[in-house]
GROMACS .gro file of C-alpha atoms in nm:
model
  411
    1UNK     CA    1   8.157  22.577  14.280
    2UNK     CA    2   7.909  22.420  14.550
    3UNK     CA    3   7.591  22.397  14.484
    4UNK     CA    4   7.433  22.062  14.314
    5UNK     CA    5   7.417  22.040  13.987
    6UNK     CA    6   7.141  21.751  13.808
    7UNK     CA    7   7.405  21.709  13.538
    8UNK     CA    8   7.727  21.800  13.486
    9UNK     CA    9   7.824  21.778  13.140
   10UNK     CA   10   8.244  21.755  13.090
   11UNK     CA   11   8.365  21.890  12.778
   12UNK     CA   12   8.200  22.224  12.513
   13UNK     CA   13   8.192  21.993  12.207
   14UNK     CA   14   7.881  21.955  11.999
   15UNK     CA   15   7.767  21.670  12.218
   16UNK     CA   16   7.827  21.830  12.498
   17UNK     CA   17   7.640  22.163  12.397
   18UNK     CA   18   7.348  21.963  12.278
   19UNK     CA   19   7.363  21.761  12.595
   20UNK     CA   20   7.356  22.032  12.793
   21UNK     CA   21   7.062  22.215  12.639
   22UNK     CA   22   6.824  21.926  12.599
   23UNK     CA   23   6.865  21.857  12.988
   24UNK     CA   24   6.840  22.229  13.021
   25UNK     CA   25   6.524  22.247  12.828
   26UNK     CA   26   6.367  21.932  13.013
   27UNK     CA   27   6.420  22.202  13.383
   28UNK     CA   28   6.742  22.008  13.489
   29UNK     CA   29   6.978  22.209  13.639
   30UNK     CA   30   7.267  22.190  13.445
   31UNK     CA   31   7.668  22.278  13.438
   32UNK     CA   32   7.900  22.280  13.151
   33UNK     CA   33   8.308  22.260  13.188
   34UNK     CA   34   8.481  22.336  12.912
   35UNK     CA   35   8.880  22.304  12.990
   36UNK     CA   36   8.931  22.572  12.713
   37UNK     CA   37   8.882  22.897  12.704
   38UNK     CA   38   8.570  22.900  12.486
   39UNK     CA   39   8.345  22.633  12.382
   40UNK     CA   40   8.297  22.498  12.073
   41UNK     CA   41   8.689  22.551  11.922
   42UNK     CA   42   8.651  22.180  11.692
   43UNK     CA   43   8.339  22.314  11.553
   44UNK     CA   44   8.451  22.586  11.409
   45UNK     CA   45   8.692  22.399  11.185
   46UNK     CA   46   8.487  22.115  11.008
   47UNK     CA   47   8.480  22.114  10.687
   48UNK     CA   48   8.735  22.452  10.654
   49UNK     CA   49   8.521  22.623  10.886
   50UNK     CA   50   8.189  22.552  10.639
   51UNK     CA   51   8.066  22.249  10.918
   52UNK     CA   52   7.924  21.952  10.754
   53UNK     CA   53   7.669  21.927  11.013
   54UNK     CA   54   7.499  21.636  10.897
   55UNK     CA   55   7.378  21.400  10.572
   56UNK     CA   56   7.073  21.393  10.434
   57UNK     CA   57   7.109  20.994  10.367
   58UNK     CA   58   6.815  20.813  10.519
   59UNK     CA   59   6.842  20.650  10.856
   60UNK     CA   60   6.961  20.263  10.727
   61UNK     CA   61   7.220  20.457  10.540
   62UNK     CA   62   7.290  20.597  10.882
   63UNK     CA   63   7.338  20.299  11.021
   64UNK     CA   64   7.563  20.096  10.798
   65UNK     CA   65   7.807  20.359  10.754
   66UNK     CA   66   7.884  20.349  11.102
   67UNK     CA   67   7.988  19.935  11.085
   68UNK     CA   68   7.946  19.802  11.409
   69UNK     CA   69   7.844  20.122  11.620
   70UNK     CA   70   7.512  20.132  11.357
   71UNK     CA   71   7.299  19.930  11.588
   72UNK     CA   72   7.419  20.123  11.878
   73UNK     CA   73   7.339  20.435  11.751
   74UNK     CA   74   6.990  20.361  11.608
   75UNK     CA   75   6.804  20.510  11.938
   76UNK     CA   76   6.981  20.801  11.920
   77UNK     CA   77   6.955  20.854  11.541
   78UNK     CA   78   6.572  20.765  11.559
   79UNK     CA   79   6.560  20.983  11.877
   80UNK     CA   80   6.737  21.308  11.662
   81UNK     CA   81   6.776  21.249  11.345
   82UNK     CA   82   6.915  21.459  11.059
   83UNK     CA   83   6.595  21.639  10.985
   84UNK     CA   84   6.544  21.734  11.374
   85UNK     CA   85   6.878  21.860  11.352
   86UNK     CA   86   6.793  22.100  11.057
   87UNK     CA   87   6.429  22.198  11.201
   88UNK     CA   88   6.620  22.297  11.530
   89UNK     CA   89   6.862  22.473  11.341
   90UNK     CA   90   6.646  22.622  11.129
   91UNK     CA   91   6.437  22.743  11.467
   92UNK     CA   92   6.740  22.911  11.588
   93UNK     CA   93   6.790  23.073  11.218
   94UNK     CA   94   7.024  22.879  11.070
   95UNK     CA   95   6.916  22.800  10.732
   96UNK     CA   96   7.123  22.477  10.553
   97UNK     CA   97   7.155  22.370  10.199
   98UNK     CA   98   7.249  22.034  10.058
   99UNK     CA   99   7.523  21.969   9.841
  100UNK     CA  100   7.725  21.694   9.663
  101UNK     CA  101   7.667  21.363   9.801
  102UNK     CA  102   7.381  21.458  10.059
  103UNK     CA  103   7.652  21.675  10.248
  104UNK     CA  104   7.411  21.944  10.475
  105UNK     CA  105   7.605  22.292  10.531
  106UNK     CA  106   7.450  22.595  10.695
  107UNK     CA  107   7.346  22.866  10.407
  108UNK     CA  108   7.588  23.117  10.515
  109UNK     CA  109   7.903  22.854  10.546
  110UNK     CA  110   7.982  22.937  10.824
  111UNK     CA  111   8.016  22.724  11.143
  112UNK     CA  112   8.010  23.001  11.356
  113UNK     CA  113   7.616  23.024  11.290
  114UNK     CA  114   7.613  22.641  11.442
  115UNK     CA  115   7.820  22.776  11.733
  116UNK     CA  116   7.542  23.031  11.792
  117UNK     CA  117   7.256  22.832  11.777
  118UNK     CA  118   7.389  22.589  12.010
  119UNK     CA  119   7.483  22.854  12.288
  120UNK     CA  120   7.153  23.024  12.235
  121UNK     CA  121   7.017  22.710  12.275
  122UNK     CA  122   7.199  22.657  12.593
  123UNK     CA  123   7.150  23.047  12.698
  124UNK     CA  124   6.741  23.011  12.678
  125UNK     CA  125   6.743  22.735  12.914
  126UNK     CA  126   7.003  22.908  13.193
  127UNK     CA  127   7.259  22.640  13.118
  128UNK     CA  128   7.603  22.773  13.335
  129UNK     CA  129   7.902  22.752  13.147
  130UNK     CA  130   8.225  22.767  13.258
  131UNK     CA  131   8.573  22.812  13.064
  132UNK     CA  132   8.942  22.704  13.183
  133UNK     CA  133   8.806  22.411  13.401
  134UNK     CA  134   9.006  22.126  13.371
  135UNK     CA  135   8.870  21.811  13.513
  136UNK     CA  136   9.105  21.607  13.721
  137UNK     CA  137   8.841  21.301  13.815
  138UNK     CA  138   8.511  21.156  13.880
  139UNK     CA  139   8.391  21.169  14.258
  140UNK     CA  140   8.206  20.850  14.366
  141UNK     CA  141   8.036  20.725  14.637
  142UNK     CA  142   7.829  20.409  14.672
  143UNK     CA  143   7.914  20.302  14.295
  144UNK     CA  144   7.710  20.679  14.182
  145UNK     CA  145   7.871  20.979  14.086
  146UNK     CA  146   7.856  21.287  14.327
  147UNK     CA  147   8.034  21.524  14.117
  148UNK     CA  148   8.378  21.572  13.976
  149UNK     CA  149   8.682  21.759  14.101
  150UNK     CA  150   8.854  22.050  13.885
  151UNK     CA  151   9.183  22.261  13.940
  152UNK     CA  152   8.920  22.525  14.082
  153UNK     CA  153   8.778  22.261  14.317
  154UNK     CA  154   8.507  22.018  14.372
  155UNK     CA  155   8.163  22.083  14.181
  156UNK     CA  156   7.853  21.833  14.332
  157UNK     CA  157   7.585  21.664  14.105
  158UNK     CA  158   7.452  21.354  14.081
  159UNK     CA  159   7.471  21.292  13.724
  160UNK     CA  160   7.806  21.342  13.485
  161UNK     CA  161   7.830  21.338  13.085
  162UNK     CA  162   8.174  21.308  12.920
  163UNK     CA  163   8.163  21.454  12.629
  164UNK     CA  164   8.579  21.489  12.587
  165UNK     CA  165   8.547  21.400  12.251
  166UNK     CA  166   8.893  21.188  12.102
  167UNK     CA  167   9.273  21.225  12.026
  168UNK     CA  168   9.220  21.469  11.739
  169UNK     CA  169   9.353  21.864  11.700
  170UNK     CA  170   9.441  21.849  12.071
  171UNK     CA  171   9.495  22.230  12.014
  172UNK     CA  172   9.097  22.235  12.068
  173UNK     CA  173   9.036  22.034  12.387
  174UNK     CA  174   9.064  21.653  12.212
  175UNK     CA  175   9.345  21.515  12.407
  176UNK     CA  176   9.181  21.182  12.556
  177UNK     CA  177   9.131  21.278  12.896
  178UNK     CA  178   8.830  21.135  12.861
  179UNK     CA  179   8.935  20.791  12.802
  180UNK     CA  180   9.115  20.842  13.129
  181UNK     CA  181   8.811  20.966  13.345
  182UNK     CA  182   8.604  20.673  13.154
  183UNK     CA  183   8.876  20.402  13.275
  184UNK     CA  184   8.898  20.556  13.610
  185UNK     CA  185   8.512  20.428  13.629
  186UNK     CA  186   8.608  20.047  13.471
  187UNK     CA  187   8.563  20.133  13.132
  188UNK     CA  188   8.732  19.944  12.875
  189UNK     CA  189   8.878  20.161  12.639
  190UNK     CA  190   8.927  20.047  12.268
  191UNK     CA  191   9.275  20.093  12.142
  192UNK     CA  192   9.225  20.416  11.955
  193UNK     CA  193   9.370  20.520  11.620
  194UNK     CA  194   9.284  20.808  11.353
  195UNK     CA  195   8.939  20.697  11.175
  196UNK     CA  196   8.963  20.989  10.937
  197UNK     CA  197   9.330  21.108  10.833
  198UNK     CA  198   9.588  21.180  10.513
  199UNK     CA  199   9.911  20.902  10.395
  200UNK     CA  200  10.262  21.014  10.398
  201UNK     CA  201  10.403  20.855  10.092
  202UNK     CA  202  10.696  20.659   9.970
  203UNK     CA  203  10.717  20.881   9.635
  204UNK     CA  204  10.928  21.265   9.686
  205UNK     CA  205  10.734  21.393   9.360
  206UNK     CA  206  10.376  21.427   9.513
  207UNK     CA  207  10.587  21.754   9.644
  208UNK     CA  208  10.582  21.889   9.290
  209UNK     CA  209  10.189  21.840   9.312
  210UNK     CA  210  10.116  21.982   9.627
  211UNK     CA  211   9.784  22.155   9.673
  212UNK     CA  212   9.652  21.946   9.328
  213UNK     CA  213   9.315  21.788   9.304
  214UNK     CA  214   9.226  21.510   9.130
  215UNK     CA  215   8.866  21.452   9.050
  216UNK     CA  216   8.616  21.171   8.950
  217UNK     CA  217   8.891  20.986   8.978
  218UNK     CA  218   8.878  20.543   9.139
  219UNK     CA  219   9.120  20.467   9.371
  220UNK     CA  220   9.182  20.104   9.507
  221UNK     CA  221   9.446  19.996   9.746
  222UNK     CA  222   9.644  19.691   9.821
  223UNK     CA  223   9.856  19.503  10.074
  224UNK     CA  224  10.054  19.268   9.929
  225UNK     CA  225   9.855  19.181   9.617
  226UNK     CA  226   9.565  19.199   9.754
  227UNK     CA  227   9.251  19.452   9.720
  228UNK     CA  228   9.221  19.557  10.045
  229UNK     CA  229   8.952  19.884   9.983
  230UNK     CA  230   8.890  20.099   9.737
  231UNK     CA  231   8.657  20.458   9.595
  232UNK     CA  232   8.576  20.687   9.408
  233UNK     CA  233   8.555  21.049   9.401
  234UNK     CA  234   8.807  21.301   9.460
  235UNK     CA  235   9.179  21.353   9.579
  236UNK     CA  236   9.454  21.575   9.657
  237UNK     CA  237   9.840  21.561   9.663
  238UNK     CA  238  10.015  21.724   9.946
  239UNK     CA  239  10.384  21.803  10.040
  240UNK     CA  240  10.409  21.507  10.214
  241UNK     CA  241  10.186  21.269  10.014
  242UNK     CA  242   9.792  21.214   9.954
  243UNK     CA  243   9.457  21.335  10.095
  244UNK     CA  244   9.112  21.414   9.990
  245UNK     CA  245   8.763  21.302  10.038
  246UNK     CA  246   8.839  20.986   9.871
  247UNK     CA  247   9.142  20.911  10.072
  248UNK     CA  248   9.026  21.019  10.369
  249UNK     CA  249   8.705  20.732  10.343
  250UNK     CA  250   8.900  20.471  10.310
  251UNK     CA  251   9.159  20.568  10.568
  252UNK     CA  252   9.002  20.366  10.869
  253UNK     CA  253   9.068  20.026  10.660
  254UNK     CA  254   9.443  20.161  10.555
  255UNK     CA  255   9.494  20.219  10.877
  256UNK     CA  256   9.410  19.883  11.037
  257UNK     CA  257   9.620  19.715  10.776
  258UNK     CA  258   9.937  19.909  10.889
  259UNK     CA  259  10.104  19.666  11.141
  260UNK     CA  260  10.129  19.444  10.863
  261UNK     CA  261  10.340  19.672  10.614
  262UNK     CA  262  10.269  19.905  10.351
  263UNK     CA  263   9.989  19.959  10.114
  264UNK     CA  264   9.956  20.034   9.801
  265UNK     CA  265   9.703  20.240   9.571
  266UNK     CA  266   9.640  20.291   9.219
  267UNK     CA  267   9.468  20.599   9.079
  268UNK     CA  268   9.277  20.544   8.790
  269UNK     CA  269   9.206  20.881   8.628
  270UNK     CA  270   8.906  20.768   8.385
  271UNK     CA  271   8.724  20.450   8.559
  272UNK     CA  272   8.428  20.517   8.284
  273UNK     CA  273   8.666  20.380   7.997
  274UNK     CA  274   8.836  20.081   7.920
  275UNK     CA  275   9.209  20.112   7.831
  276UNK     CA  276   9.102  20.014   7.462
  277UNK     CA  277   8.865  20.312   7.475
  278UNK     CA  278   9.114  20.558   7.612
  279UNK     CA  279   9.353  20.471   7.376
  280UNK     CA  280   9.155  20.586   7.090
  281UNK     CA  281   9.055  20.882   7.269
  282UNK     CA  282   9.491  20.949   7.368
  283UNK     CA  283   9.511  20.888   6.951
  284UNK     CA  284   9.274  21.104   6.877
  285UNK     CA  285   9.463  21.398   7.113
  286UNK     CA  286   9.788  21.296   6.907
  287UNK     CA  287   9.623  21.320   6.555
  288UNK     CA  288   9.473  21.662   6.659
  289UNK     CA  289   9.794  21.783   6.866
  290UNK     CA  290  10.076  21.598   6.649
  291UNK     CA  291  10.266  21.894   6.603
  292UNK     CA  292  10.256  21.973   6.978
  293UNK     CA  293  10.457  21.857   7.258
  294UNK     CA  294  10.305  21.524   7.400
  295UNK     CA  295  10.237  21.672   7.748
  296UNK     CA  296  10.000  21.886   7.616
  297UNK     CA  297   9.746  21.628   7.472
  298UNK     CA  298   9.772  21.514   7.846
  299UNK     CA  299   9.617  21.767   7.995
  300UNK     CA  300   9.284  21.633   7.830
  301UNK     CA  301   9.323  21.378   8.098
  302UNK     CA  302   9.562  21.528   8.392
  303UNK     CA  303   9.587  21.799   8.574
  304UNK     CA  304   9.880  21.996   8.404
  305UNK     CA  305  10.103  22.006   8.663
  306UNK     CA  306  10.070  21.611   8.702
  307UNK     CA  307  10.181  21.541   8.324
  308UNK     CA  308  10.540  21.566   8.339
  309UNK     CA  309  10.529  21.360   8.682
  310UNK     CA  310  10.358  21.055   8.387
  311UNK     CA  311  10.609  21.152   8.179
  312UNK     CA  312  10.882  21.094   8.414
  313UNK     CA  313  10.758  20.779   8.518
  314UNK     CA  314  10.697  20.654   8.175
  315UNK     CA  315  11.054  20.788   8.107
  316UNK     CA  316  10.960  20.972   7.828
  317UNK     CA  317  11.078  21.343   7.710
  318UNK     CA  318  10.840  21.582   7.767
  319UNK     CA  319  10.915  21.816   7.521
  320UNK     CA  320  10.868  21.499   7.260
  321UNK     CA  321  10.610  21.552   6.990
  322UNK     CA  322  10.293  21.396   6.994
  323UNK     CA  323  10.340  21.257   6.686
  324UNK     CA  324  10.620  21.084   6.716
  325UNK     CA  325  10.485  20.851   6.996
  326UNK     CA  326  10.532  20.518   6.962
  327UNK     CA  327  10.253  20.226   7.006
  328UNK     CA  328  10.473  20.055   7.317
  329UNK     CA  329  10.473  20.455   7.430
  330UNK     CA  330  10.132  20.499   7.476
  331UNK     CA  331  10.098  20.159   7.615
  332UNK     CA  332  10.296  20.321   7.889
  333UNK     CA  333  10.115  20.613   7.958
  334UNK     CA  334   9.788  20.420   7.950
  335UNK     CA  335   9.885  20.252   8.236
  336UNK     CA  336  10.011  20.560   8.460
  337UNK     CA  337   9.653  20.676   8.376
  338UNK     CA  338   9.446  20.389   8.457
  339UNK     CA  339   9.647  20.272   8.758
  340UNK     CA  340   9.941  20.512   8.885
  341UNK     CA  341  10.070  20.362   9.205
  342UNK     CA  342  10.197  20.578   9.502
  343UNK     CA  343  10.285  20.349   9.858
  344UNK     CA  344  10.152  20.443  10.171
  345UNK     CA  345  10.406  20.449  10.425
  346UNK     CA  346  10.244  20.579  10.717
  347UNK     CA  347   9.937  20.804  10.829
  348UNK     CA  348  10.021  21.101  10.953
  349UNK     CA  349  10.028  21.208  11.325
  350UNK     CA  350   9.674  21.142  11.493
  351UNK     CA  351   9.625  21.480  11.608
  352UNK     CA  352   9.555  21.553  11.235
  353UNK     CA  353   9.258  21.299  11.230
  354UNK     CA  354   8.939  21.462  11.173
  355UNK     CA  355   8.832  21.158  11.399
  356UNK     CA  356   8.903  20.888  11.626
  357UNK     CA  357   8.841  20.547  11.629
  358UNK     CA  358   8.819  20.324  11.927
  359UNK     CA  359   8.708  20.523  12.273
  360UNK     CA  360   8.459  20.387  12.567
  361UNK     CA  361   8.317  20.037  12.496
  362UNK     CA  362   8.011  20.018  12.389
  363UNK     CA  363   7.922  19.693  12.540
  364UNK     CA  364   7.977  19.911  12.820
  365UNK     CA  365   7.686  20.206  12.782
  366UNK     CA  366   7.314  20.132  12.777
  367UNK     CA  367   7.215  20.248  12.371
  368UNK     CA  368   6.884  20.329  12.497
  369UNK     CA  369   6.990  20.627  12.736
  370UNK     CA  370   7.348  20.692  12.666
  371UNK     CA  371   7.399  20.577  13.049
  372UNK     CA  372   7.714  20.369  13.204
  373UNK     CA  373   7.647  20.014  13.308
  374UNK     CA  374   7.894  20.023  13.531
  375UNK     CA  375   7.821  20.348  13.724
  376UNK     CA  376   7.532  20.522  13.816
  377UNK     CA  377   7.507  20.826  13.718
  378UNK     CA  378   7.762  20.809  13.417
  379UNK     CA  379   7.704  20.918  13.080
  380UNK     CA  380   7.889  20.929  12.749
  381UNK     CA  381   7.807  21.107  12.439
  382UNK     CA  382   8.027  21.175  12.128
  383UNK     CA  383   8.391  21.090  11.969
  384UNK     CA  384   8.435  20.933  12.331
  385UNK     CA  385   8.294  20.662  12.241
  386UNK     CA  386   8.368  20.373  12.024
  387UNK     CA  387   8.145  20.502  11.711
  388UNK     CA  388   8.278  20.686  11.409
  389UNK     CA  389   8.177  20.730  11.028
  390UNK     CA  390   8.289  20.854  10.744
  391UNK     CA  391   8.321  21.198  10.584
  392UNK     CA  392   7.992  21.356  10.491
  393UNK     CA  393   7.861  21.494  10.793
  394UNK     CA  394   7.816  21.146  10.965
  395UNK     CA  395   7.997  21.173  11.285
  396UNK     CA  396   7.871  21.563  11.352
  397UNK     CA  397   7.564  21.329  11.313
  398UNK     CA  398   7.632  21.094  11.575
  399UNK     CA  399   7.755  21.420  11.840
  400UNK     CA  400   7.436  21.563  11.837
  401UNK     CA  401   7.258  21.264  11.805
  402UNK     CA  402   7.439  21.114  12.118
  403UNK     CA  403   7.435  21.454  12.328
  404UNK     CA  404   7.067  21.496  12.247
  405UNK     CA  405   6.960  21.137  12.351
  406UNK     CA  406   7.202  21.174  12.714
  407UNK     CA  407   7.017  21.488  12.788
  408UNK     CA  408   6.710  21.367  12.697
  409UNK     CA  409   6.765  21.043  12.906
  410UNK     CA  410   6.908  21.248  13.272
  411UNK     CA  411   6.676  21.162  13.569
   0.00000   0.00000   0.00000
């Protein structure tokens, strides 16, 4: 590993791929070191291995969902936005679709088709890659980079990317060594924390529901009385407690409020009625059902296996007849369905987080370029950094986006 490299690009993630192809395609000579033993590993799981590769929302959209890293980001957005990202797919013969809520997939649903484009990408424009390099440091000299060092030695070149990504399925590469390498240059690192990750709850019967979805469903939470977040959409009971697209958007905010103690949420099951309304509507079920067992006129508003869990909490027998419910009875089961509460105790371990929040400040990195302020020579691109949105394809978004505008930027 001696010869001299324009830019060496630290870590196979979709920022780093991108990175490496754009600086590839501009005649930089370019390296990639991928500490695993193949590159892309975290792509091929978003989204179950379908890749939400980006949102169709327009570019203010963009930015808002991403808080404070918005205005950051809106160089590299307006640099490679979501429709370059499909016409350079599409150039490379991956067709994508658009489904619920803007979400962009490729056609086949499969993210090994992104995988491919990407290292075609990088194979047209003689990009080196290299597998099972682990990189120990930065090499300096005069405040520049010259190169880093590996376990396989010393490779030379005057300009470095990290592209580590964060703390999440360490399995694939994410284990923060790039926070390290980034601090190792005077980088401040942001305390990081999962962005994008499930609850562990207080309540043992979400086991009984494991694997259940709950759809079109509003969800607010609370910390000690007070409405701390809330959406709507859809979510899913696990073994250990509650996940979902819903749950998983409002997770960031949950997870901040943490240190201070629990929090609560409350699942209402039809936000487009009023109690008053959906008591006529449970009456109606009765006077059709009378002669039924009440837990079957809840399935017009529950998942099945979720109606004996309302019945248990309302401490009514399930087996009772419909008819024989009482007006104080249905009060009861009104409320589990506009408001059943589950606590949060915890999140659960980051290296389930589909993201990380926190990384290299961005006070830190020139927006324009992608570019250290501190060190020449130093760029950053991806989960790394501070930045992260929500579900939806956002932060696959802000990868490609940030790789693109790094290897666009290399002198």
């Amino acid at each position: 590993m001696t010869d001299n490299y324009d830019f060496i690009i630290v870590g196979g993630g979709p920022a780093g791929m991108m990175a490496a192809g754009r600086a590839g395609e501009r005649g930089k000579k370019v390296i990639l070191l991928e500490k695993k033993d193949h590159i892309g590993k975290k792509l091929l799981m978003c989204a179950s291995g379908r890749c939400n590769v980006t949102n169709i929302a327009p570019l203010e959209v963009f930015i808002t969902v991403y808080g404070r890293g918005g205005y950051f980001l809106r160089t590299a957005l307006e640099t490679f936005d979501n429709e370059k990202l499909r016409s350079f797919l599409l150039l490379y013969g991956v067709e994508t679709i658009v489904e619920n809520k803007g979400r962009v997939f490729p056609k086949s649903q499969k993210a090994d088709s992104i995988l491919k484009a990407l290292e075609d990408y990088m194979h047209d424009h003689q990009i080196k890659i290299q597998t099972n390099v682990h990189v120990l440091r930065l090499n300096t000299e005069n405040n520049h980079v010259i190169g880093v060092e590996t376990n396989h030695g010393n490779v030379l070149g005057r300009n470095v990317l990290i592209a580590t990504g964060g703390l999440s399925y360490p399995a694939t590469g994410s284990t923060g060594e790039g926070y390290k390498l980034a601090s190792s240059a005077g980088h401040t690192i942001c305390p990081t924390y999962p962005a994008i990750i499930a609850f562990e709850t207080a309540e043992n019967w979400v086991k009984s529901l494991q694997g259940t979805p709950v759809k079109n469903v509003n969800i607010v939470a609370y910390q000690r009385g007070k409405k701390i977040t809330g959406q709507f959409g859809e979510a899913l009971f696990t073994h250990y407690g509650i996940s979902g697209p819903c749950i998983l958007d409002m997770s960031k905010r949950l997870v901040e409020c943490f240190p201070v103690g629990p929090v609560e949420i409350r699942i209402d099951f039809k936000p487009g009625y009023t109690s008053e309304e959906l008591d006529d509507i449970l009456l109606d079920q009765i006077k059709r059902h009378g002669s039924k067992a009440i837990k079957s006129c809840l399935t017009f508003f529950v998942p099945e296996k979720l109606t004996p869990v309302l019945l248990n909490l309302c401490n009514m027998d399930h087996q009772k007849k419909a008819s024989q419910i009482t007006a104080p009875e249905r009060k009861k089961i009104l409320k589990q369905l506009k408001g059943l509460r589950l606590t949060l105790l915890c999140h659960r371990p980051v290296e389930e987080a589909i993201v990380t929040a926190g990384g290299v400040s961005l006070d830190e990195v020139d927006a324009k370029t992608m570019k250290s302020k501190l060190l020449g020579g130093l760029y950053f691109a991806g989960e790394v950094l501070d930045v992260d949105g929500p579900t939806g394809g956002f932060n696959l978004q802000a990868a490609f986006s940030t790789g693109y505008l790094a290897g666009n930027s290399v002198e």
